[in-house]
């Protein structure tokens, strides 16, 4: 029987000071919890999400069989992060579009929808907001923080911003900052959205429009970077949509407008689906948070100096075919932690699926995370 | 003193049958020639261009110092392809936007601008059109055909379609077909153009619009794939536009709209520039020709069987950091040629510049091509 998830929401009256200098007041955070918080509140694990995910990390909603959380293969009873032992918290980031306060909500100062006026939030701001949620839940120290991709950046930032509150940091398929190429892909996606005539400078809500064209293009670009060349060739290759018994016998359409290769219709489908539910301003905000994240920046680019503050134990995982957040980027973090004599476990998983691998069922990957949390549990029990 | 280029144009009254089954009639090809055709017409070298290039391969136009041809570093007196010895021909492909008949010209049947009705042309069609130009110039056999990227595909196709007319084929930074990822990038670029409201189904000329938004996005995507991650990091890294003495000291703009990283303004600039001169329908046509090219298709995917027809001697060059047309793709061609006991020279150049390297001044690359053409010349002279 699947675990049932119960979305919750918490209001915060005290203004949150943001890195930009702006204040965000009267905001809400959507979250879910799974498992039971133990008596000494020492078994909590916070999950940080990436671009298009949410607080709905595991389980299903009542009566909606297909509503599994985005990391349901990782989190639940008997799963690598075992909710029979850990109290797991998923939280939707500020600026996102799944319940927490974001650009589609009303600005308390003006009474108008934020739109483009929603303040730019950073990874550090998200972590600060998550810390306030933990305060409200009465959780002083986390057994672990865990996240993949942008979620891994938040995890790393937790270990730097609140070192005393994090016992373990599990950073998966992540990087200490974006490369120029990463920023470039984000920028193209943003320009596609911003130059869509339906964007209206980010105030499309009051125009009754949605910049779907731009969102579609953004998602198509994203999808290409989540997958590896190998897995795309294996899955789609040069196969045509209207495949006959012999592809070679079929004539091409000789059309520049119609989707003809399977990879084309796959991307169009992904783009269409995404444009139906994702908020355009959220896309801009979250990619900008990715661009800005760079803990070494204040240390002249020296990551070892930047990570000296971290006292948590670390598990890092990367995937060989991930060209978005390549293993070399995880190794930079590993090296910087080792330079500080920190306790680091690192697994580089030989997986064909590119960046997407962190969401998939690779048994070696799941077993690495499972083993790690077994040791976290042992440590907790030894301490109790 | 720079070589002076003289653009020429030739009209073809006989209809060209295209692979799609359509006929193209009353078309023109723009071309340029450099050097002198020798008495027995044996020293001609045809240059095939890639996506956004043209027949203006080398030299400058009178009074326009900065109008160097796109391969001016490769072709000219004393250059790797030496116009003191070879008669070099550059030709603009059908469907392009630099003079040869294309979507912005008038359909002779309807008297209206072709627009989206310009027939889809393939690599094979281009080669057929080029062959007719050579017929008109009285050139029966080429000393060599040479091209990079999509130009390399035309070169390979020349060796298959007109084996008796090609003595040497110089295929640079190319591939025997596109991967799923290559097609995916083309498709995103095409969708950006096609979904631009100014595209009007490809008939934007009569609406007095240009789908510049789409063209900008297409070019930005293209640019990312032409460069390597390494060269982007070396050139731009995470540097900000308004760099102060200490980047770390500067505050971010905290804006999702403004370009803030140098890589962002570089891409925007490239996109803007491109949208000013390039035709949207041409972009669609040329990327489609790339998608379709696949000489092995008619042979059940067996490239060795497909290349059995080729009798030319081959030089292939690839660049280690080219992830658009990776060295492995060139090696597929090399292997297929060797399976047929063909004469093949292959150079894999260790260069940081990605796909763009084929247009740049890497001395090892230029010296490989230079040596090759010296041997072609020796062969010609031995034969004379």
XYZ file of C-alpha atoms in Angstrom:
768
model
C 0.000 0.000 0.000
C 1.502 3.333 -1.006
C 2.321 5.944 1.606
C -0.282 8.725 1.755
C 1.081 12.281 1.564
C -0.541 15.251 3.303
C 0.415 18.670 1.979
C 0.729 21.344 4.658
C 1.335 25.041 4.564
C 2.829 27.412 7.115
C 2.513 31.170 7.256
C 5.437 33.365 8.298
C 4.599 36.846 9.500
C 8.165 37.985 10.165
C 9.825 39.392 7.084
C 12.643 37.345 5.573
C 15.681 39.449 4.643
C 16.928 38.363 1.230
C 20.474 38.501 -0.145
C 19.411 41.198 -2.574
C 18.543 43.465 0.352
C 14.805 43.093 -0.251
C 12.457 41.849 2.463
C 9.816 39.205 1.831
C 6.936 39.444 4.271
C 3.732 37.495 4.847
C 4.973 34.454 2.998
C 3.905 30.826 3.127
C 5.870 27.633 2.682
C 4.216 24.446 1.445
C 5.700 21.278 2.866
C 5.069 17.601 3.495
C 6.464 15.244 6.101
C 6.796 11.484 6.047
C 7.550 9.160 8.988
C 7.627 10.148 12.653
C 9.802 12.683 14.381
C 11.449 10.869 17.303
C 11.319 12.104 20.889
C 14.620 13.995 20.829
C 13.866 15.346 17.337
C 17.135 13.987 16.004
C 15.915 11.929 13.042
C 14.742 14.679 10.680
C 15.979 14.721 7.079
C 15.287 17.728 4.877
C 14.917 17.217 1.118
C 15.753 20.150 -1.174
C 14.248 20.195 -4.646
C 15.587 21.174 -8.046
C 14.104 23.318 -10.799
C 10.641 21.943 -11.471
C 9.987 19.790 -8.408
C 8.143 20.575 -5.198
C 7.517 19.652 -1.563
C 5.697 16.538 -2.800
C 8.705 14.290 -2.493
C 7.190 10.882 -1.712
C 3.926 9.008 -1.360
C 0.657 9.670 -3.175
C -2.344 11.867 -2.535
C -5.517 10.082 -1.402
C -7.381 8.633 -4.343
C -4.721 9.706 -6.846
C -2.730 6.578 -7.562
C -0.401 8.176 -10.071
C 0.527 11.167 -7.909
C 3.802 9.708 -6.590
C 6.245 12.258 -5.221
C 9.238 13.051 -7.412
C 11.663 11.046 -5.249
C 9.265 8.262 -4.288
C 11.770 5.623 -5.379
C 14.232 7.002 -2.840
C 12.026 7.821 0.141
C 9.484 5.643 1.966
C 9.157 2.601 4.210
C 12.033 0.220 3.486
C 13.467 2.549 0.818
C 17.009 3.997 0.823
C 15.859 6.915 2.971
C 13.651 4.804 5.224
C 10.626 6.600 6.660
C 10.295 3.810 9.237
C 13.327 5.392 10.880
C 13.606 8.946 9.577
C 11.269 11.916 9.663
C 11.514 13.329 6.153
C 10.541 16.890 5.229
C 9.901 18.151 1.736
C 9.517 21.893 1.267
C 8.604 23.967 -1.756
C 11.012 26.831 -2.381
C 10.030 30.482 -2.279
C 9.356 31.758 -5.784
C 8.268 28.334 -6.972
C 4.779 27.610 -8.274
C 3.568 24.713 -6.150
C 2.125 26.465 -3.119
C 4.901 28.414 -1.444
C 4.749 32.153 -1.963
C 5.758 33.020 -5.487
C 5.265 35.412 -8.409
C 1.630 34.378 -8.918
C 0.685 35.467 -5.404
C -0.395 38.853 -4.163
C 2.178 41.388 -3.052
C 1.030 42.419 0.443
C 2.269 46.001 -0.081
C 0.434 46.668 -3.330
C -2.432 44.192 -3.350
C -1.379 43.257 -6.885
C 0.059 40.008 -8.160
C 3.859 40.014 -7.784
C 4.684 38.896 -11.312
C 8.048 40.325 -12.299
C 8.180 42.210 -8.977
C 8.732 39.068 -6.960
C 12.175 39.571 -5.464
C 15.070 37.530 -6.828
C 15.743 34.725 -4.370
C 18.991 32.828 -3.979
C 19.988 29.395 -2.785
C 21.012 31.060 0.486
C 17.583 32.683 0.829
C 15.875 29.328 0.337
C 18.028 27.790 3.020
C 17.189 30.651 5.404
C 13.468 30.119 4.755
C 13.830 26.365 5.283
C 15.642 27.037 8.574
C 12.654 29.079 9.780
C 10.336 26.225 8.893
C 12.508 23.890 10.963
C 12.419 26.397 13.831
C 8.630 26.317 13.654
C 8.676 22.514 13.661
C 10.958 22.579 16.695
C 13.827 20.869 14.896
C 17.170 22.226 15.986
C 19.457 19.821 14.163
C 18.907 17.749 11.039
C 20.157 14.196 10.815
C 20.714 15.046 7.162
C 19.967 17.416 4.331
C 19.739 15.818 0.897
C 19.205 17.084 -2.622
C 20.120 16.507 -6.242
C 21.198 19.104 -8.820
C 20.037 22.514 -7.548
C 18.861 20.614 -4.446
C 22.470 19.552 -3.939
C 23.518 23.196 -4.010
C 21.015 23.966 -1.257
C 22.363 21.010 0.707
C 25.908 22.316 0.374
C 24.723 25.782 1.364
C 22.977 24.375 4.457
C 26.301 22.943 5.596
C 27.850 26.403 5.178
C 25.067 28.631 6.497
C 24.009 26.458 9.446
C 26.916 24.108 10.070
C 25.745 23.324 13.606
C 22.313 22.260 12.366
C 23.451 19.663 9.803
C 24.955 16.312 10.789
C 25.083 14.879 7.261
C 24.895 16.455 3.828
C 23.960 14.267 0.844
C 24.832 16.139 -2.357
C 23.845 14.334 -5.557
C 24.612 15.239 -9.191
C 25.521 18.751 -8.189
C 28.280 21.349 -8.560
C 29.911 24.129 -6.546
C 28.661 26.618 -9.162
C 27.500 26.738 -12.783
C 29.944 26.735 -15.680
C 29.674 29.299 -18.474
C 27.902 26.646 -20.558
C 25.365 25.988 -17.802
C 24.647 29.715 -17.525
C 24.415 29.912 -21.312
C 21.684 27.263 -21.462
C 19.797 29.046 -18.673
C 20.084 32.346 -20.495
C 18.724 30.969 -23.783
C 15.764 29.475 -21.929
C 15.151 32.780 -20.133
C 15.351 34.770 -23.365
C 12.835 32.415 -24.995
C 10.415 33.188 -22.155
C 11.149 36.912 -21.882
C 10.833 37.569 -25.612
C 7.549 35.685 -25.899
C 4.999 38.448 -26.601
C 2.722 36.826 -24.019
C 5.289 37.466 -21.277
C 4.425 41.168 -20.913
C 7.549 41.921 -18.922
C 6.575 39.272 -16.371
C 3.129 40.744 -15.705
C 1.273 38.309 -17.950
C -1.186 37.309 -15.217
C -3.138 40.538 -15.515
C -3.109 40.198 -19.304
C -4.725 36.787 -19.053
C -1.873 35.242 -21.040
C 0.815 32.642 -20.413
C 4.111 32.760 -22.334
C 3.708 29.139 -23.368
C 5.868 29.424 -26.456
C 8.810 30.472 -24.337
C 8.143 27.871 -21.651
C 8.029 25.145 -24.280
C 11.377 26.170 -25.736
C 12.891 26.471 -22.250
C 11.757 22.971 -21.354
C 12.952 21.475 -24.628
C 16.412 22.936 -24.043
C 16.342 21.701 -20.460
C 15.410 18.197 -21.519
C 18.311 17.945 -23.909
C 20.711 18.835 -21.110
C 19.153 16.383 -18.626
C 19.788 13.433 -20.919
C 23.038 12.012 -22.230
C 23.821 11.715 -25.919
C 24.074 7.937 -25.394
C 20.682 7.499 -23.789
C 19.053 9.717 -26.422
C 20.593 7.590 -29.143
C 19.508 4.394 -27.403
C 15.964 5.639 -26.782
C 15.296 7.604 -29.974
C 18.294 7.435 -32.260
C 17.225 8.507 -35.742
C 13.918 6.632 -35.537
C 11.003 8.190 -37.348
C 7.600 8.641 -35.776
C 5.676 6.814 -38.456
C 8.026 3.873 -38.456
C 7.281 1.243 -41.069
C 8.687 -2.257 -40.954
C 11.697 -0.903 -42.749
C 12.597 2.675 -41.841
C 14.849 2.781 -44.886
C 11.931 2.203 -47.215
C 9.862 5.088 -45.930
C 10.104 8.431 -47.619
C 10.786 11.483 -45.500
C 7.979 14.017 -45.233
C 10.269 16.710 -46.656
C 8.740 19.170 -44.242
C 10.421 21.677 -41.991
C 7.278 22.149 -39.882
C 6.130 18.662 -38.978
C 7.803 16.567 -36.290
C 9.229 13.579 -38.132
C 11.880 12.047 -35.884
C 10.772 10.511 -32.577
C 13.119 12.801 -30.643
C 11.238 15.771 -32.086
C 7.803 14.627 -30.956
C 9.226 13.639 -27.564
C 10.625 17.129 -27.020
C 7.466 18.823 -28.267
C 5.404 16.696 -25.897
C 7.656 17.533 -22.942
C 7.506 21.216 -23.820
C 3.721 21.241 -24.182
C 3.209 19.400 -20.893
C 5.536 21.737 -19.003
C 3.943 24.908 -20.407
C 0.586 23.774 -18.996
C 1.657 23.765 -15.360
C 4.882 25.668 -14.817
C 5.085 29.374 -14.073
C 7.271 31.477 -16.358
C 8.487 33.834 -13.625
C 9.372 30.848 -11.462
C 11.496 29.530 -14.307
C 13.396 32.801 -14.454
C 13.844 32.994 -10.685
C 15.048 29.440 -10.229
C 17.509 29.529 -13.115
C 18.873 32.819 -11.753
C 19.364 31.248 -8.325
C 21.349 28.531 -10.091
C 23.478 31.108 -11.926
C 24.278 33.050 -8.766
C 25.184 30.157 -6.478
C 28.913 30.233 -5.922
C 30.060 29.850 -2.315
C 33.698 30.260 -3.365
C 33.047 33.710 -4.823
C 33.558 35.522 -1.523
C 36.851 33.616 -1.144
C 38.423 34.675 -4.433
C 37.233 31.469 -6.043
C 38.957 29.252 -3.455
C 36.430 26.506 -2.714
C 38.587 24.942 -0.013
C 38.523 28.178 1.954
C 34.780 28.521 1.342
C 34.011 25.054 2.675
C 36.113 25.406 5.832
C 32.949 26.385 7.716
C 31.198 23.086 6.938
C 31.343 20.571 9.779
C 28.830 17.995 8.466
C 29.793 14.607 7.149
C 29.236 14.384 3.398
C 28.048 11.880 0.857
C 28.501 13.005 -2.738
C 27.240 11.068 -5.742
C 27.788 11.838 -9.415
C 26.949 10.052 -12.657
C 29.471 9.408 -15.406
C 27.294 10.577 -18.326
C 25.975 13.702 -16.585
C 27.339 16.515 -18.745
C 25.212 19.165 -17.058
C 26.776 18.578 -13.629
C 29.712 16.404 -14.574
C 31.535 14.176 -12.055
C 34.503 16.567 -12.201
C 32.309 19.204 -10.545
C 31.436 16.858 -7.658
C 35.119 16.002 -7.320
C 35.860 19.714 -6.850
C 33.611 19.648 -3.790
C 35.158 16.388 -2.561
C 38.646 17.825 -2.897
C 37.734 21.054 -1.096
C 36.195 19.067 1.772
C 39.219 16.788 1.999
C 41.458 19.879 2.056
C 39.582 20.683 5.272
C 39.946 17.141 6.650
C 36.215 16.584 6.467
C 34.527 13.174 6.484
C 33.542 12.548 2.840
C 32.121 9.561 1.012
C 32.062 9.862 -2.767
C 30.477 7.557 -5.323
C 30.783 8.042 -9.063
C 28.074 5.904 -10.616
C 28.604 4.505 -14.093
C 25.137 5.246 -15.473
C 24.011 5.989 -19.026
C 21.155 8.374 -18.182
C 22.928 11.702 -17.846
C 21.783 14.217 -15.257
C 18.371 12.543 -15.010
C 20.063 9.535 -13.386
C 19.672 11.101 -9.943
C 15.904 10.541 -10.203
C 16.116 7.014 -11.612
C 16.365 3.497 -10.230
C 20.002 2.636 -10.707
C 20.510 -0.134 -8.126
C 24.136 0.840 -7.362
C 23.100 4.422 -6.767
C 20.163 3.506 -4.534
C 22.317 1.064 -2.608
C 25.001 3.702 -1.962
C 22.383 6.065 -0.517
C 20.743 3.222 1.421
C 24.060 2.201 3.015
C 24.824 5.774 3.887
C 21.526 6.290 5.697
C 21.991 2.974 7.518
C 25.224 4.387 8.912
C 23.496 7.683 9.760
C 20.863 5.665 11.635
C 23.521 3.648 13.482
C 25.200 6.865 14.520
C 21.847 8.261 15.760
C 21.063 5.096 17.707
C 24.566 4.982 19.198
C 24.102 8.530 20.344
C 20.624 7.952 21.788
C 47.633 42.682 -50.393
C 44.455 40.727 -49.834
C 42.939 38.699 -52.657
C 39.956 40.431 -54.267
C 36.780 38.345 -54.550
C 34.265 38.725 -57.388
C 30.825 37.306 -56.730
C 29.197 35.723 -59.762
C 25.801 34.257 -60.415
C 24.616 31.670 -62.901
C 21.098 31.012 -64.055
C 19.833 27.484 -64.677
C 16.818 27.129 -66.924
C 16.535 23.334 -66.732
C 14.535 22.179 -63.729
C 16.447 20.417 -60.969
C 14.684 17.277 -59.723
C 14.855 17.199 -55.930
C 14.891 14.162 -53.627
C 11.439 15.110 -52.388
C 10.064 14.654 -55.887
C 9.627 18.402 -56.395
C 11.235 20.245 -59.285
C 13.079 23.526 -58.866
C 13.150 25.568 -62.027
C 14.612 28.898 -63.054
C 17.099 28.943 -60.234
C 20.362 30.805 -59.763
C 23.545 29.848 -57.956
C 25.873 32.462 -56.528
C 29.513 31.506 -56.596
C 33.052 32.849 -56.448
C 36.276 31.475 -57.827
C 39.860 32.087 -56.755
C 43.034 31.225 -58.625
C 43.281 30.015 -62.217
C 41.811 26.928 -63.794
C 44.667 25.117 -65.535
C 44.632 24.038 -69.178
C 43.368 20.503 -68.577
C 40.889 21.740 -65.943
C 42.271 19.333 -63.374
C 43.085 21.722 -60.514
C 39.585 22.716 -59.358
C 38.645 22.436 -55.704
C 35.029 22.884 -54.638
C 34.294 24.271 -51.173
C 30.984 23.322 -49.541
C 29.623 25.568 -46.831
C 27.881 24.905 -43.533
C 24.777 26.445 -41.995
C 25.309 30.184 -42.091
C 28.155 30.577 -44.563
C 28.107 31.336 -48.256
C 29.979 31.272 -51.561
C 32.228 34.041 -50.204
C 34.920 31.671 -49.004
C 38.082 33.736 -49.334
C 39.408 37.179 -50.200
C 37.709 40.530 -49.683
C 35.366 42.644 -51.730
C 36.869 45.778 -53.304
C 37.012 48.618 -50.800
C 35.671 46.452 -47.939
C 38.698 45.532 -45.898
C 36.820 43.548 -43.287
C 34.831 41.435 -45.736
C 37.133 38.395 -45.599
C 35.571 35.151 -46.746
C 34.662 32.675 -44.010
C 37.591 30.372 -44.775
C 40.091 33.071 -45.690
C 42.650 31.632 -43.272
C 42.553 28.358 -45.222
C 42.324 29.512 -48.822
C 44.500 31.976 -50.727
C 47.981 32.490 -52.126
C 50.460 30.542 -49.983
C 47.692 29.282 -47.684
C 46.924 25.603 -46.976
C 44.670 25.449 -50.018
C 46.964 27.502 -52.237
C 45.230 29.543 -54.933
C 48.593 29.903 -56.701
C 48.116 26.271 -57.674
C 44.445 25.459 -57.279
C 41.297 26.908 -58.804
C 38.935 27.180 -55.866
C 35.160 27.459 -56.203
C 32.793 28.586 -53.467
C 29.084 28.160 -54.115
C 26.050 29.256 -52.129
C 23.577 26.431 -51.528
C 20.027 26.451 -52.839
C 17.645 27.620 -50.150
C 20.307 29.771 -48.521
C 20.010 33.531 -48.227
C 23.178 34.866 -49.824
C 22.239 35.051 -53.469
C 21.386 31.563 -54.663
C 17.684 30.924 -55.163
C 15.951 30.606 -51.818
C 12.738 31.217 -49.886
C 12.962 35.005 -50.274
C 12.870 34.771 -54.061
C 9.895 34.657 -56.379
C 8.289 31.339 -57.243
C 8.204 31.311 -61.062
C 4.887 29.375 -61.082
C 2.964 31.751 -58.829
C 4.810 35.040 -59.070
C 4.770 35.165 -55.260
C 7.661 34.908 -52.846
C 8.395 31.241 -52.029
C 8.483 31.617 -48.241
C 7.398 28.334 -46.676
C 6.680 26.945 -50.158
C 10.337 26.714 -51.064
C 10.884 22.995 -51.524
C 12.853 21.113 -48.882
C 16.353 20.567 -50.240
C 18.777 17.883 -49.141
C 22.532 17.490 -49.084
C 22.142 15.325 -52.169
C 20.164 18.069 -53.941
C 22.872 20.604 -53.184
C 25.495 18.303 -54.613
C 23.405 17.827 -57.757
C 23.098 21.594 -58.149
C 26.830 22.047 -57.603
C 27.509 19.386 -60.249
C 25.485 21.393 -62.765
C 27.501 24.475 -61.950
C 30.683 22.506 -62.612
C 29.196 21.289 -65.905
C 28.597 24.901 -66.882
C 32.171 25.779 -65.909
C 33.418 22.872 -68.028
C 34.955 21.041 -65.082
C 34.546 17.310 -65.399
C 36.626 16.193 -62.443
C 37.519 17.980 -59.216
C 40.968 17.730 -57.729
C 39.144 17.886 -54.416
C 35.923 18.699 -52.629
C 36.328 20.140 -49.161
C 33.971 21.174 -46.393
C 33.540 21.341 -42.643
C 30.502 20.329 -40.598
C 27.506 20.286 -42.962
C 30.045 21.095 -45.703
C 31.791 17.835 -44.803
C 28.521 15.983 -45.330
C 28.250 17.481 -48.825
C 31.840 16.463 -49.476
C 31.098 12.890 -48.417
C 27.965 12.914 -50.563
C 29.961 14.147 -53.577
C 32.178 11.095 -53.261
C 29.059 8.896 -53.267
C 26.925 10.650 -55.885
C 29.692 11.451 -58.375
C 32.573 9.142 -57.487
C 34.230 9.578 -60.884
C 34.252 13.363 -60.520
C 36.079 13.546 -57.161
C 39.752 12.729 -56.784
C 40.048 13.818 -53.160
C 37.475 14.434 -50.436
C 38.457 16.578 -47.442
C 35.864 16.073 -44.700
C 36.401 18.226 -41.613
C 34.570 18.158 -38.248
C 31.735 16.202 -39.782
C 29.650 13.076 -39.247
C 27.922 10.363 -41.295
C 24.583 11.566 -39.881
C 23.170 13.518 -36.929
C 22.688 11.928 -33.521
C 19.388 12.242 -31.668
C 20.945 15.062 -29.634
C 21.983 16.930 -32.786
C 18.460 16.633 -34.186
C 17.086 17.731 -30.812
C 19.073 20.977 -30.853
C 17.943 21.629 -34.444
C 14.332 21.000 -33.491
C 14.408 23.417 -30.532
C 15.890 26.100 -32.771
C 13.246 25.441 -35.439
C 10.425 25.558 -32.891
C 11.716 28.883 -31.582
C 11.461 30.274 -35.117
C 8.179 28.605 -36.068
C 6.368 29.649 -32.896
C 7.498 33.273 -33.170
C 4.273 35.158 -33.990
C 6.216 37.062 -36.658
C 6.870 33.825 -38.559
C 3.366 33.646 -40.058
C 3.778 30.038 -41.127
C 6.889 30.974 -43.111
C 5.141 33.681 -45.141
C 6.433 36.576 -43.059
C 7.814 38.449 -46.072
C 4.368 39.567 -47.198
C 3.546 40.551 -43.603
C 6.539 42.835 -43.483
C 7.852 41.034 -40.389
C 10.928 39.001 -39.515
C 10.770 36.346 -36.767
C 13.777 37.855 -35.043
C 12.935 36.507 -31.609
C 13.082 32.973 -32.931
C 16.220 33.591 -34.964
C 17.957 35.012 -31.899
C 17.106 31.959 -29.798
C 18.124 29.612 -32.618
C 21.494 31.313 -32.923
C 22.103 31.348 -29.183
C 21.472 27.604 -29.020
C 23.701 27.101 -32.040
C 26.524 29.078 -30.479
C 26.514 26.993 -27.326
C 26.916 23.848 -29.382
C 29.713 25.295 -31.533
C 31.874 25.975 -28.502
C 33.344 23.606 -25.958
C 32.633 23.846 -22.251
C 36.372 24.392 -21.743
C 36.720 27.298 -24.150
C 33.574 28.932 -22.763
C 35.006 28.672 -19.273
C 38.351 30.039 -20.428
C 36.795 32.894 -22.389
C 33.870 33.850 -20.137
C 33.827 31.622 -17.082
C 31.591 33.229 -14.476
C 32.877 36.729 -15.210
C 30.392 39.540 -14.834
C 29.894 42.235 -17.448
C 30.485 45.149 -15.117
C 33.640 43.652 -13.675
C 35.200 45.617 -10.851
C 38.745 45.124 -9.681
C 37.433 42.457 -7.392
C 34.498 40.523 -8.824
C 33.824 39.138 -5.374
C 33.172 42.590 -4.004
C 30.529 43.503 -6.522
C 26.900 42.876 -5.726
C 24.797 40.979 -8.194
C 22.037 42.924 -9.951
C 19.444 40.473 -8.595
C 17.623 40.698 -11.887
C 16.228 37.948 -14.061
C 15.904 40.265 -17.066
C 19.267 41.960 -17.391
C 22.321 40.249 -18.825
C 24.798 40.102 -15.972
C 27.362 37.430 -16.860
C 29.620 38.030 -19.852
C 28.452 34.801 -21.470
C 24.914 36.188 -21.447
C 25.758 39.398 -23.264
C 27.950 37.476 -25.705
C 25.062 35.177 -26.632
C 22.584 38.042 -26.861
C 24.955 39.919 -29.144
C 25.439 36.875 -31.377
C 21.685 36.332 -31.519
C 20.943 39.968 -32.351
C 23.582 40.094 -35.082
C 22.353 36.879 -36.678
C 18.695 37.940 -36.652
C 19.634 41.013 -38.691
C 20.937 39.119 -41.712
C 19.840 35.508 -41.695
C 16.632 34.223 -43.229
C 14.320 32.216 -40.983
C 13.146 29.846 -43.715
C 16.751 29.208 -44.695
C 17.463 28.237 -41.095
C 14.662 25.685 -41.201
C 15.715 24.305 -44.581
C 19.378 23.931 -43.751
C 18.817 22.291 -40.369
C 16.377 19.885 -42.032
C 18.979 18.974 -44.630
C 21.310 18.193 -41.727
C 18.678 16.009 -40.036
C 17.960 14.024 -43.190
C 21.512 13.330 -44.302
C 22.226 9.665 -43.686
C 23.886 7.811 -46.557
C 23.775 4.539 -44.594
C 19.993 4.667 -44.303
C 19.394 2.936 -47.624
C 21.842 0.220 -46.502
C 20.101 -0.738 -43.264
C 22.412 1.580 -41.336
C 25.568 -0.124 -42.665
C 27.952 2.734 -43.427
C 30.603 0.432 -44.867
C 28.159 -0.771 -47.507
C 27.031 2.796 -48.151
C 30.570 4.055 -48.751
C 31.560 1.227 -51.104
C 30.698 3.502 -54.040
C 33.262 6.127 -53.034
C 36.509 5.921 -54.961
C 38.098 9.226 -53.891
C 41.036 9.480 -51.548
C 40.003 10.978 -48.215
C 41.377 13.325 -45.619
C 39.287 13.490 -42.453
C 39.964 15.883 -39.600
C 38.213 16.063 -36.244
C 38.750 18.076 -33.070
C 38.922 16.530 -29.608
C 36.566 19.000 -27.881
C 33.967 19.056 -30.673
C 30.898 17.611 -28.955
C 28.574 18.558 -31.826
C 30.423 16.397 -34.359
C 32.670 14.399 -32.059
C 35.833 12.622 -33.251
C 34.019 9.287 -32.801
C 31.701 10.292 -35.652
C 34.637 10.992 -37.987
C 36.137 7.663 -36.957
C 32.950 5.944 -38.104
C 33.581 7.327 -41.581
C 37.263 6.363 -41.432
C 36.389 2.822 -40.420
C 33.761 2.460 -43.157
C 36.260 3.681 -45.759
C 38.956 1.343 -44.489
C 36.456 -1.532 -44.637
C 36.373 -0.742 -48.347
C 40.192 -0.574 -48.637
C 40.048 3.112 -49.465
C 42.962 5.516 -49.144
C 42.264 7.490 -45.939
C 44.249 10.020 -43.942
C 42.812 10.911 -40.560
C 43.914 13.597 -38.113
C 42.367 14.091 -34.697
C 43.456 17.542 -33.575
C 43.790 18.223 -29.859
C 42.086 21.630 -29.828
C 40.121 23.384 -27.092
C 37.680 25.264 -29.341
C 34.960 22.702 -29.945
C 33.189 22.539 -33.289
C 34.297 26.086 -34.132
C 37.889 24.846 -34.364
C 37.403 23.997 -38.028
C 37.236 27.722 -38.804
C 40.147 28.733 -36.583
C 43.901 29.026 -36.893
C 45.162 25.935 -35.114
C 48.633 25.499 -36.661
C 48.556 21.682 -36.490
C 45.206 21.636 -38.262
C 46.271 24.074 -40.973
C 49.522 22.178 -41.469
C 47.678 18.857 -41.916
C 45.480 20.391 -44.619
C 48.456 22.154 -46.179
C 50.447 18.914 -46.387
C 47.504 17.105 -47.845
C 47.019 19.623 -50.637
C 50.762 19.561 -51.367
C 50.409 15.850 -51.999
C 47.304 16.450 -54.134
C 49.332 18.955 -56.156
C 52.230 16.524 -56.541
C 49.813 13.888 -57.792
C 48.354 16.385 -60.297
C 51.799 17.412 -61.533
C 52.926 13.785 -61.777
C 49.882 13.112 -63.868
C 50.359 16.100 -66.147
